[in-house]
mmCIF file of N, CA and C in Angstrom:
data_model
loop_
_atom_site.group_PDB
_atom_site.id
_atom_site.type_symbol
_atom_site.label_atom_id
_atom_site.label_comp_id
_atom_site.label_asym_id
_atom_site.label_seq_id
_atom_site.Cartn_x
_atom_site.Cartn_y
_atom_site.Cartn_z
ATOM 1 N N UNK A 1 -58.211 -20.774 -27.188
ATOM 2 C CA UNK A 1 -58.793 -20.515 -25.859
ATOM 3 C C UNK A 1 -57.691 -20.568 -24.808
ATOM 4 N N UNK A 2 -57.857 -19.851 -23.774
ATOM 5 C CA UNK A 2 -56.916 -19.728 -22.677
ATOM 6 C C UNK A 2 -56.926 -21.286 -22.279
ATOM 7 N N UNK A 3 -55.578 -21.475 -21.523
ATOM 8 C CA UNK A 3 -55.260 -22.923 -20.678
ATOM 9 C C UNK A 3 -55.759 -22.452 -19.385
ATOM 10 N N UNK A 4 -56.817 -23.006 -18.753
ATOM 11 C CA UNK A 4 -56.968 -22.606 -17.665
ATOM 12 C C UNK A 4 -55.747 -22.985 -16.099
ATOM 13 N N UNK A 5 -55.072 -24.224 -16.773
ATOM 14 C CA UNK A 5 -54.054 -24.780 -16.032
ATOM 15 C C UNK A 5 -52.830 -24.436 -16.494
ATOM 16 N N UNK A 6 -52.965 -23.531 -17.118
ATOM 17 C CA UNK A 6 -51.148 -22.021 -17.584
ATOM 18 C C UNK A 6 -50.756 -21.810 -16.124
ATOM 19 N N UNK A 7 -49.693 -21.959 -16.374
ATOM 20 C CA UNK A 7 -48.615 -21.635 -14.739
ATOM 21 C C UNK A 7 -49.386 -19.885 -15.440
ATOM 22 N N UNK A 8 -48.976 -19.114 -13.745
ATOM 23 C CA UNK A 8 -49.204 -17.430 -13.524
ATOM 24 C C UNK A 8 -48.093 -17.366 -12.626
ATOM 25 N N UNK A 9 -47.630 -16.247 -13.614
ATOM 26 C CA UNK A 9 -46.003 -15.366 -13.048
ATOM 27 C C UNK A 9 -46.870 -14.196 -11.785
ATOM 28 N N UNK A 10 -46.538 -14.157 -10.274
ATOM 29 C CA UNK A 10 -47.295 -13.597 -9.790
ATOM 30 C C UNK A 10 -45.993 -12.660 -8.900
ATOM 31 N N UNK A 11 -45.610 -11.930 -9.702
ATOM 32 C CA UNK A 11 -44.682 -10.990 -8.670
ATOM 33 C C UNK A 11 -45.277 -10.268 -7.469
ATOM 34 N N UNK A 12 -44.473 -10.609 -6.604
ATOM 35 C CA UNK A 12 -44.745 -9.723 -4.751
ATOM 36 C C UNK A 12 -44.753 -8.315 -5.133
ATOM 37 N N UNK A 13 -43.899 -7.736 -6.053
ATOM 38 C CA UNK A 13 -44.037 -6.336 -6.682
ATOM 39 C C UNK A 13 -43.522 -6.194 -7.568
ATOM 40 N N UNK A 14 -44.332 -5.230 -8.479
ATOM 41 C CA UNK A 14 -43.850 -4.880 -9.898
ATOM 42 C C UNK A 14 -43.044 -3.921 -10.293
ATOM 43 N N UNK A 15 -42.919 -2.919 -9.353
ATOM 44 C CA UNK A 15 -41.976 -1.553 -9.101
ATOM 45 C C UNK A 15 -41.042 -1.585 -8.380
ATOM 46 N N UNK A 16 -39.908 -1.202 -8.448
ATOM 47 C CA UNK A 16 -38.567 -1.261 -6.832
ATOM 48 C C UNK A 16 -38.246 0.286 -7.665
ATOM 49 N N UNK A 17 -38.019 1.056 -6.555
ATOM 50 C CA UNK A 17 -37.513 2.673 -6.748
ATOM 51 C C UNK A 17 -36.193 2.559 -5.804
ATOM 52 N N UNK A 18 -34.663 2.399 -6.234
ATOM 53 C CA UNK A 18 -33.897 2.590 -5.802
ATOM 54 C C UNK A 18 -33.267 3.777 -4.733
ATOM 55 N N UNK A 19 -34.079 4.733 -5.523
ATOM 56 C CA UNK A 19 -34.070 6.179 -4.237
ATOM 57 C C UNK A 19 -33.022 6.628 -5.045
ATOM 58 N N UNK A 20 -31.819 7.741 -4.404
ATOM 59 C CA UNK A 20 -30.921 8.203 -4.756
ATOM 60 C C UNK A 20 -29.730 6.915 -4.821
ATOM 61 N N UNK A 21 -29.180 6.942 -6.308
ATOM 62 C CA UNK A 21 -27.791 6.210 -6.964
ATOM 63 C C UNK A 21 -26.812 7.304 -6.949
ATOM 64 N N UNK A 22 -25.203 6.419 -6.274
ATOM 65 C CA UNK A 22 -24.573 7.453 -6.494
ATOM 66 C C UNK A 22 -23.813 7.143 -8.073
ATOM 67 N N UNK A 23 -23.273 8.408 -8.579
ATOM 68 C CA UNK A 23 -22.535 7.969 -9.870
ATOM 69 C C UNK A 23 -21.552 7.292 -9.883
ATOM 70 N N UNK A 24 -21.853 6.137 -10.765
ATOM 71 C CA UNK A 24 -20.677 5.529 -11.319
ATOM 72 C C UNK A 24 -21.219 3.875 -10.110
ATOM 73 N N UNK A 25 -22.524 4.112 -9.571
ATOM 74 C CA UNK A 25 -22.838 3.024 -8.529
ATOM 75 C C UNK A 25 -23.753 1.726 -9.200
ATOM 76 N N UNK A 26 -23.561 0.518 -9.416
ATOM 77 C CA UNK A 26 -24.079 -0.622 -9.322
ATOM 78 C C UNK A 26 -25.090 -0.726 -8.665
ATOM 79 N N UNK A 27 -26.080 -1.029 -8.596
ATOM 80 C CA UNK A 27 -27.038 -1.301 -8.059
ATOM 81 C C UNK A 27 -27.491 -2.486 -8.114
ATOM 82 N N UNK A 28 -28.300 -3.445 -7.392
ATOM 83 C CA UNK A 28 -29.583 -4.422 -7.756
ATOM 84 C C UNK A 28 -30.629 -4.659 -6.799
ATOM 85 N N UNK A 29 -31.374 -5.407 -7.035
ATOM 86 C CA UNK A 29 -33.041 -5.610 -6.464
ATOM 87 C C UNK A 29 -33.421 -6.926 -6.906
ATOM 88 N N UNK A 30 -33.845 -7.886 -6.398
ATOM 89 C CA UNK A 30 -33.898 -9.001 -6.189
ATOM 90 C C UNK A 30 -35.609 -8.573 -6.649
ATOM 91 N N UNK A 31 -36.605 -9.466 -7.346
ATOM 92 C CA UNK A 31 -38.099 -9.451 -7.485
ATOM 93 C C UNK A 31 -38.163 -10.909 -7.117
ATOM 94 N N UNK A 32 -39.249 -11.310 -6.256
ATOM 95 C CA UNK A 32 -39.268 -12.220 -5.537
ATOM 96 C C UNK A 32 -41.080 -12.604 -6.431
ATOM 97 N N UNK A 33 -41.189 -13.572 -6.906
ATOM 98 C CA UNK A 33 -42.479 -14.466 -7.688
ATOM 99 C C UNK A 33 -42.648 -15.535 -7.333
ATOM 100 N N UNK A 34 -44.010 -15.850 -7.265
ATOM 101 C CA UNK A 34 -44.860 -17.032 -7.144
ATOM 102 C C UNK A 34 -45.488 -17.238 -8.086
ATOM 103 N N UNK A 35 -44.970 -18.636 -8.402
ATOM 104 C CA UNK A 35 -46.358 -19.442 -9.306
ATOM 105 C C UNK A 35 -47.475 -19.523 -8.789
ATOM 106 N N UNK A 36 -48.077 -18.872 -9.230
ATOM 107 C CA UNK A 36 -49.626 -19.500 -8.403
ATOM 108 C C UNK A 36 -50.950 -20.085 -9.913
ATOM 109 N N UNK A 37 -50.056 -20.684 -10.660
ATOM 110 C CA UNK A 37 -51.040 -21.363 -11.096
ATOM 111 C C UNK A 37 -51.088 -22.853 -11.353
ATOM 112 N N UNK A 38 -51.188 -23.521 -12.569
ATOM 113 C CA UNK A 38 -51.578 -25.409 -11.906
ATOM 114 C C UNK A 38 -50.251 -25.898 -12.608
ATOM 115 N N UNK A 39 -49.460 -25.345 -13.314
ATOM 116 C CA UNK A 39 -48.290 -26.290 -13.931
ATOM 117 C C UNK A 39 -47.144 -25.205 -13.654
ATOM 118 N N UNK A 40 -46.115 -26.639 -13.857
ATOM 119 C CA UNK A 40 -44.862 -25.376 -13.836
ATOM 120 C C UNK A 40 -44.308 -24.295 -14.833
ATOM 121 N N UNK A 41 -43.626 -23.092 -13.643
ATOM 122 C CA UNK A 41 -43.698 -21.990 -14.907
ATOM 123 C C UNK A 41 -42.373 -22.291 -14.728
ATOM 124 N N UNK A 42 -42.197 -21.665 -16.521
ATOM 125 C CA UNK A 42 -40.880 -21.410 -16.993
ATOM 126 C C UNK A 42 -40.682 -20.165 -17.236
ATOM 127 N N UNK A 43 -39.420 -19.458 -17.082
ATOM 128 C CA UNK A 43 -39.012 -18.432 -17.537
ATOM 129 C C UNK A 43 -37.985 -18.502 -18.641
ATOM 130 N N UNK A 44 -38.594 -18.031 -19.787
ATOM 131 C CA UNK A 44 -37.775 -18.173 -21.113
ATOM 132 C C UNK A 44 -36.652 -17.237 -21.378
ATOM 133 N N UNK A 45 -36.941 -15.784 -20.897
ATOM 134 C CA UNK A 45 -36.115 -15.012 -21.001
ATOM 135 C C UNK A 45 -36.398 -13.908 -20.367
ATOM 136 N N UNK A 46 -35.720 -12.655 -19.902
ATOM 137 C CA UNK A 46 -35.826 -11.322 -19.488
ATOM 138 C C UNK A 46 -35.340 -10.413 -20.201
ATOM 139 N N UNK A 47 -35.550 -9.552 -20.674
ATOM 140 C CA UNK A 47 -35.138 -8.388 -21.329
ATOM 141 C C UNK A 47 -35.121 -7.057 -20.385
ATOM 142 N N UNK A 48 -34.253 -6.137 -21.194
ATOM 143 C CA UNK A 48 -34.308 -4.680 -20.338
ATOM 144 C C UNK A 48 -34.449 -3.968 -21.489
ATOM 145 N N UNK A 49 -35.202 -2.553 -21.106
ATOM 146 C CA UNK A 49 -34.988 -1.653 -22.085
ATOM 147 C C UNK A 49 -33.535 -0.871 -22.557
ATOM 148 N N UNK A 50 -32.445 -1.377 -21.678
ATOM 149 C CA UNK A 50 -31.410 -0.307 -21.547
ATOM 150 C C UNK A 50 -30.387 -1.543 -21.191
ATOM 151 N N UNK A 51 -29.104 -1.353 -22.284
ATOM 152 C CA UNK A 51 -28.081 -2.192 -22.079
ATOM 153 C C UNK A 51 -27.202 -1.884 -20.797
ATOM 154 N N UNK A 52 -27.798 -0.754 -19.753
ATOM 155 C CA UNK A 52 -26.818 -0.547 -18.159
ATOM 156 C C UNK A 52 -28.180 -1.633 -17.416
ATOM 157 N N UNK A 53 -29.099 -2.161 -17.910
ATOM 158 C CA UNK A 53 -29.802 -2.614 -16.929
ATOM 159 C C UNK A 53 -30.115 -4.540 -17.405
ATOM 160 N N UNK A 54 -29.286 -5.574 -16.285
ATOM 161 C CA UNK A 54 -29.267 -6.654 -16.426
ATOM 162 C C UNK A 54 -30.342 -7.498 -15.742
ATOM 163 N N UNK A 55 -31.000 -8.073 -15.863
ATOM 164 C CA UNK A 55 -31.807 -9.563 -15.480
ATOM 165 C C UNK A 55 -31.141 -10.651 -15.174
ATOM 166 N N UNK A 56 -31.475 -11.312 -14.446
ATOM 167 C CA UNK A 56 -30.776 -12.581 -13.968
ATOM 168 C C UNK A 56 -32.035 -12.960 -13.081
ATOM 169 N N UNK A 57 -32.410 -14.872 -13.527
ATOM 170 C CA UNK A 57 -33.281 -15.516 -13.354
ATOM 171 C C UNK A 57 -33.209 -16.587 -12.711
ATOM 172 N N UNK A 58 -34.252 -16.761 -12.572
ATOM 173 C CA UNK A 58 -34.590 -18.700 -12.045
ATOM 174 C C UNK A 58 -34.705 -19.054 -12.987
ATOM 175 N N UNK A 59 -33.427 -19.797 -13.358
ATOM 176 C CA UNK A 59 -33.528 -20.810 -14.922
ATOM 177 C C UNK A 59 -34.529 -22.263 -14.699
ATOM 178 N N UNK A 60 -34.415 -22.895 -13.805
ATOM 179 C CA UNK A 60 -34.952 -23.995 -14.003
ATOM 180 C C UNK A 60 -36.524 -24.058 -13.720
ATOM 181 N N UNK A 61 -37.517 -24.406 -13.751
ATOM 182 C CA UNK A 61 -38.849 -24.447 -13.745
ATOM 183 C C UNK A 61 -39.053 -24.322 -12.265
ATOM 184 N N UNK A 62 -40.608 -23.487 -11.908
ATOM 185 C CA UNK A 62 -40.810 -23.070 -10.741
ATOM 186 C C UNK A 62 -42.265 -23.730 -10.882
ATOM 187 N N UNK A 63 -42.076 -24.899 -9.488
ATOM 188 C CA UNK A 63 -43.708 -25.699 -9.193
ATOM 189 C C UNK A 63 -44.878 -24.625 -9.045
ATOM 190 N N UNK A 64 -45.611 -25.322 -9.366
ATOM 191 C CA UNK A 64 -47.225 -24.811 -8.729
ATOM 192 C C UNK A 64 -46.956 -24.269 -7.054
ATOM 193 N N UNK A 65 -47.353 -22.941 -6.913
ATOM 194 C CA UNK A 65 -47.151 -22.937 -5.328
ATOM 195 C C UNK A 65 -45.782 -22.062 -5.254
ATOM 196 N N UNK A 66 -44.659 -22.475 -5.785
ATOM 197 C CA UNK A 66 -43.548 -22.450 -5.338
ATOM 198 C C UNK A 66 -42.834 -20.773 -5.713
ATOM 199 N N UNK A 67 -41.995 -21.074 -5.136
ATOM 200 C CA UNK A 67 -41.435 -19.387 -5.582
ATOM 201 C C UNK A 67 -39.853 -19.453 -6.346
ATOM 202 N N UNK A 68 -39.836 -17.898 -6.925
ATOM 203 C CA UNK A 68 -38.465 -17.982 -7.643
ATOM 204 C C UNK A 68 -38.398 -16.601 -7.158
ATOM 205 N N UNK A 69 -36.687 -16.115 -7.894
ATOM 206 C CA UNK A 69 -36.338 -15.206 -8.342
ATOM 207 C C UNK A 69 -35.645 -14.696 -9.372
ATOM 208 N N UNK A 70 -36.095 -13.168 -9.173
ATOM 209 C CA UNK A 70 -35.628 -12.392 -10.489
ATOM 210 C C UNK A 70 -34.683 -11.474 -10.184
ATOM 211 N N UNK A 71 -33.386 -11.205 -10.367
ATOM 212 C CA UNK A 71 -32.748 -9.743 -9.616
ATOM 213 C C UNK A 71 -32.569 -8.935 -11.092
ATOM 214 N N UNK A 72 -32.359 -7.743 -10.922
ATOM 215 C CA UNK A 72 -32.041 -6.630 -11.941
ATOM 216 C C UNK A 72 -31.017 -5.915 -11.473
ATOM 217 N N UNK A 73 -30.378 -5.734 -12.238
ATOM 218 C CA UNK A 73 -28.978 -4.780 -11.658
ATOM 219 C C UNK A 73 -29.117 -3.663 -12.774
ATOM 220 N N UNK A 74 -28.622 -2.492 -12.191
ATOM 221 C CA UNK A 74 -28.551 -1.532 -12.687
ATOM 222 C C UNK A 74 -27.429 -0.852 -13.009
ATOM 223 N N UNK A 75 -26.545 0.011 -13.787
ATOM 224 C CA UNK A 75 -25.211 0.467 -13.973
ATOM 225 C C UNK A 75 -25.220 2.028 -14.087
ATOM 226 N N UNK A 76 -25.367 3.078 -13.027
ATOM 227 C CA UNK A 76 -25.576 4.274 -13.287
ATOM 228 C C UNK A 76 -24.867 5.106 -14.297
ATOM 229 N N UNK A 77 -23.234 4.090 -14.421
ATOM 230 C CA UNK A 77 -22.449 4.658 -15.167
ATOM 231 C C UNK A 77 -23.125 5.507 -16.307
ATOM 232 N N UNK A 78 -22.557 6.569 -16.284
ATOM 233 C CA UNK A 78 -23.154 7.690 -17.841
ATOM 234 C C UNK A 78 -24.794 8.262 -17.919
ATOM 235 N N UNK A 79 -25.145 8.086 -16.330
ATOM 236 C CA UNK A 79 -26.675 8.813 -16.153
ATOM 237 C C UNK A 79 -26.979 9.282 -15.604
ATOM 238 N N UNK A 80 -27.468 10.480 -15.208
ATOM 239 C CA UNK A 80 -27.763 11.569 -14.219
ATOM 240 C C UNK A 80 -29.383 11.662 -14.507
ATOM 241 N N UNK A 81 -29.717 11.748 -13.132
ATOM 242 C CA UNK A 81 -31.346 12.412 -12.973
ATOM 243 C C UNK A 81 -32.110 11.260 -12.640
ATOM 244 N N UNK A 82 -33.344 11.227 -13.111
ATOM 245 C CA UNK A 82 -34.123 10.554 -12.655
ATOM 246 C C UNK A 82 -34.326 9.235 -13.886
ATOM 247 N N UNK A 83 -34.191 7.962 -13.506
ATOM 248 C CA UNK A 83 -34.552 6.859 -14.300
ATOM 249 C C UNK A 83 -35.446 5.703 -14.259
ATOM 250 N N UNK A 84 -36.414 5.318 -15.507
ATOM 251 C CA UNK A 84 -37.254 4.436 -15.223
ATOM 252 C C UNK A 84 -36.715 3.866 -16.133
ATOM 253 N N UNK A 85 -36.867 2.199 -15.886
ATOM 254 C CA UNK A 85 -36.183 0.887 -16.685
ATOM 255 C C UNK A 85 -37.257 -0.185 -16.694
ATOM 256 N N UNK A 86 -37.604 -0.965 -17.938
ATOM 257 C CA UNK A 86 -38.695 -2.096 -17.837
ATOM 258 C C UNK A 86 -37.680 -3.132 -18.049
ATOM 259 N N UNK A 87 -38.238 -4.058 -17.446
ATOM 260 C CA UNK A 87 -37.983 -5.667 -17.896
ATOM 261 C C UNK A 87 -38.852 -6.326 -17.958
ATOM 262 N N UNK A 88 -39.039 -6.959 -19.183
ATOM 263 C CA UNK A 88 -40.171 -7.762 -19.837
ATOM 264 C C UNK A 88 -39.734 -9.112 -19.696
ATOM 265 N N UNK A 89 -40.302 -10.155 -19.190
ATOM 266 C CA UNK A 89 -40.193 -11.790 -18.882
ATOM 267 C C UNK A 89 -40.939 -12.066 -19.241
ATOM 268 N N UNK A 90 -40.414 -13.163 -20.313
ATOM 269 C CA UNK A 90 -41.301 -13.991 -20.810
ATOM 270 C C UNK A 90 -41.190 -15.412 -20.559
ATOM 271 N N UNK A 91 -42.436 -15.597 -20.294
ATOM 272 C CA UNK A 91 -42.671 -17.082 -19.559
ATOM 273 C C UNK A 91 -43.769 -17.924 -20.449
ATOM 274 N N UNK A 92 -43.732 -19.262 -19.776
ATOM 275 C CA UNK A 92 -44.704 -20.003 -20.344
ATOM 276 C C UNK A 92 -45.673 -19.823 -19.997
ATOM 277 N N UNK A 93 -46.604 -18.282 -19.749
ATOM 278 C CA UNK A 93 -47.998 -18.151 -19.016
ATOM 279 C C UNK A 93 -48.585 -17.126 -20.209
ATOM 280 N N UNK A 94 -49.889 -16.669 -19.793
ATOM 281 C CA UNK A 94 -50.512 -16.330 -20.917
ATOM 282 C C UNK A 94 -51.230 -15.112 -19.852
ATOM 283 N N UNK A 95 -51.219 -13.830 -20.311
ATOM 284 C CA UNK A 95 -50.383 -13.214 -21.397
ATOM 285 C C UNK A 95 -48.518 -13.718 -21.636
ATOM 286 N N UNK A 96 -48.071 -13.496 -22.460
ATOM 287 C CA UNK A 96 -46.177 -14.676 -22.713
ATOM 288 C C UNK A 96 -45.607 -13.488 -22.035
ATOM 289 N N UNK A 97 -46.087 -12.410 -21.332
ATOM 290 C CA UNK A 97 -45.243 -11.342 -21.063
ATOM 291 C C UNK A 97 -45.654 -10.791 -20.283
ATOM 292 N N UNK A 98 -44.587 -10.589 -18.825
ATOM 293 C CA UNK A 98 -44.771 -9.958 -17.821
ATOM 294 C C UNK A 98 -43.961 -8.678 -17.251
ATOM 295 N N UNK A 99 -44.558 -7.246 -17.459
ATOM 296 C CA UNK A 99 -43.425 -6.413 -16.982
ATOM 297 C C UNK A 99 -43.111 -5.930 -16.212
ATOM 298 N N UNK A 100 -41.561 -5.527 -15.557
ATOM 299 C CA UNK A 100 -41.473 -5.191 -14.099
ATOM 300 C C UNK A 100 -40.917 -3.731 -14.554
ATOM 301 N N UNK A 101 -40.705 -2.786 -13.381
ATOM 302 C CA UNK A 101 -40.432 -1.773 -13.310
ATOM 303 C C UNK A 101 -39.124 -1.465 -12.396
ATOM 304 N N UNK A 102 -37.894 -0.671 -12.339
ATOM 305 C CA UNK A 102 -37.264 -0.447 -11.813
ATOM 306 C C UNK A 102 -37.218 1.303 -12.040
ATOM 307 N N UNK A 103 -36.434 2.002 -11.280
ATOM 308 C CA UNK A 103 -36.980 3.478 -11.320
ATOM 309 C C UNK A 103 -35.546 4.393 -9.978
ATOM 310 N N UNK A 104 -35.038 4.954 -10.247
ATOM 311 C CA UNK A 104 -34.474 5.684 -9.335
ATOM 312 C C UNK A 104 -33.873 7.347 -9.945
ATOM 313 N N UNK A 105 -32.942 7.443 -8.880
ATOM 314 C CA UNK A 105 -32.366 9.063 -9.536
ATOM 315 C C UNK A 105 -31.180 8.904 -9.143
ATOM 316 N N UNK A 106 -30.380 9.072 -10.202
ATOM 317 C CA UNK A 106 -28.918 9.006 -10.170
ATOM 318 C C UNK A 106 -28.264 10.278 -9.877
ATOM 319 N N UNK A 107 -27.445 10.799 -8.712
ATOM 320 C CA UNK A 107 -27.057 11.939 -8.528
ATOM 321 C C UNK A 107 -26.246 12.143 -9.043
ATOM 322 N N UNK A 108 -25.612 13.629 -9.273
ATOM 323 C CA UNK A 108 -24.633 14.324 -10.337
ATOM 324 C C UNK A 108 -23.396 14.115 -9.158
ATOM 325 N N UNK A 109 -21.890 14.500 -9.683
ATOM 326 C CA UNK A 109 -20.581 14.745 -8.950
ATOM 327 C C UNK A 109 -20.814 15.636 -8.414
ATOM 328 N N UNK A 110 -20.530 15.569 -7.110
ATOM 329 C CA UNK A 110 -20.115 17.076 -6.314
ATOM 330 C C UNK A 110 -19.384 17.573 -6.463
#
């Protein structure tokens, strides 16, 4: 049965669309979350679908109430056009997996 007192990963938003990347440009986006449930959440890990796209977390436990962050960086290096990227976090909440979205268009050399 569900814990009704499971910390909840409650991201401010699940999508960030970078807009136009130029080539060969770094990017990142900060995802800004609230616990909003009765114990503290942990974040166990982040994943990306794509080894140009990094996660970086709030390692240490986030109170009831309280907020963290998540940033994602992106590496346009070697991509042209339009790109969508997931990152899956898994936390101590139920469902164990929460996914975010990142998304832009990398322009070609002039």
């Amino acid at each position: 049965a569900p814990n009704p007192d499971a910390p909840v990963l409650t991201f401010a938003e699940s999508q960030f669309d970078f807009g136009d990347i130029k080539p060969d440009e770094v990017v990142k986006h900060t995802f800004s979350f609230t616990n909003t449930g009765k114990t503290p959440l942990l974040i166990a890990d982040a994943t990306a679908s794509c080894g140009c796209t990094t996660p970086s977390w709030t390692k240490e436990p986030v109170a009831p109430g309280a907020k963290g962050t998540l940033d994602v960086q992106f590496d346009s290096k070697g991509k042209q056009g339009l790109i969508s990227k997931q990152v899956n976090v898994r936390a101590n909440t139920q469902p164990g997996t929460t996914t975010i979205y990142i998304k832009g268009n990398v322009l070609t050399n002039q």
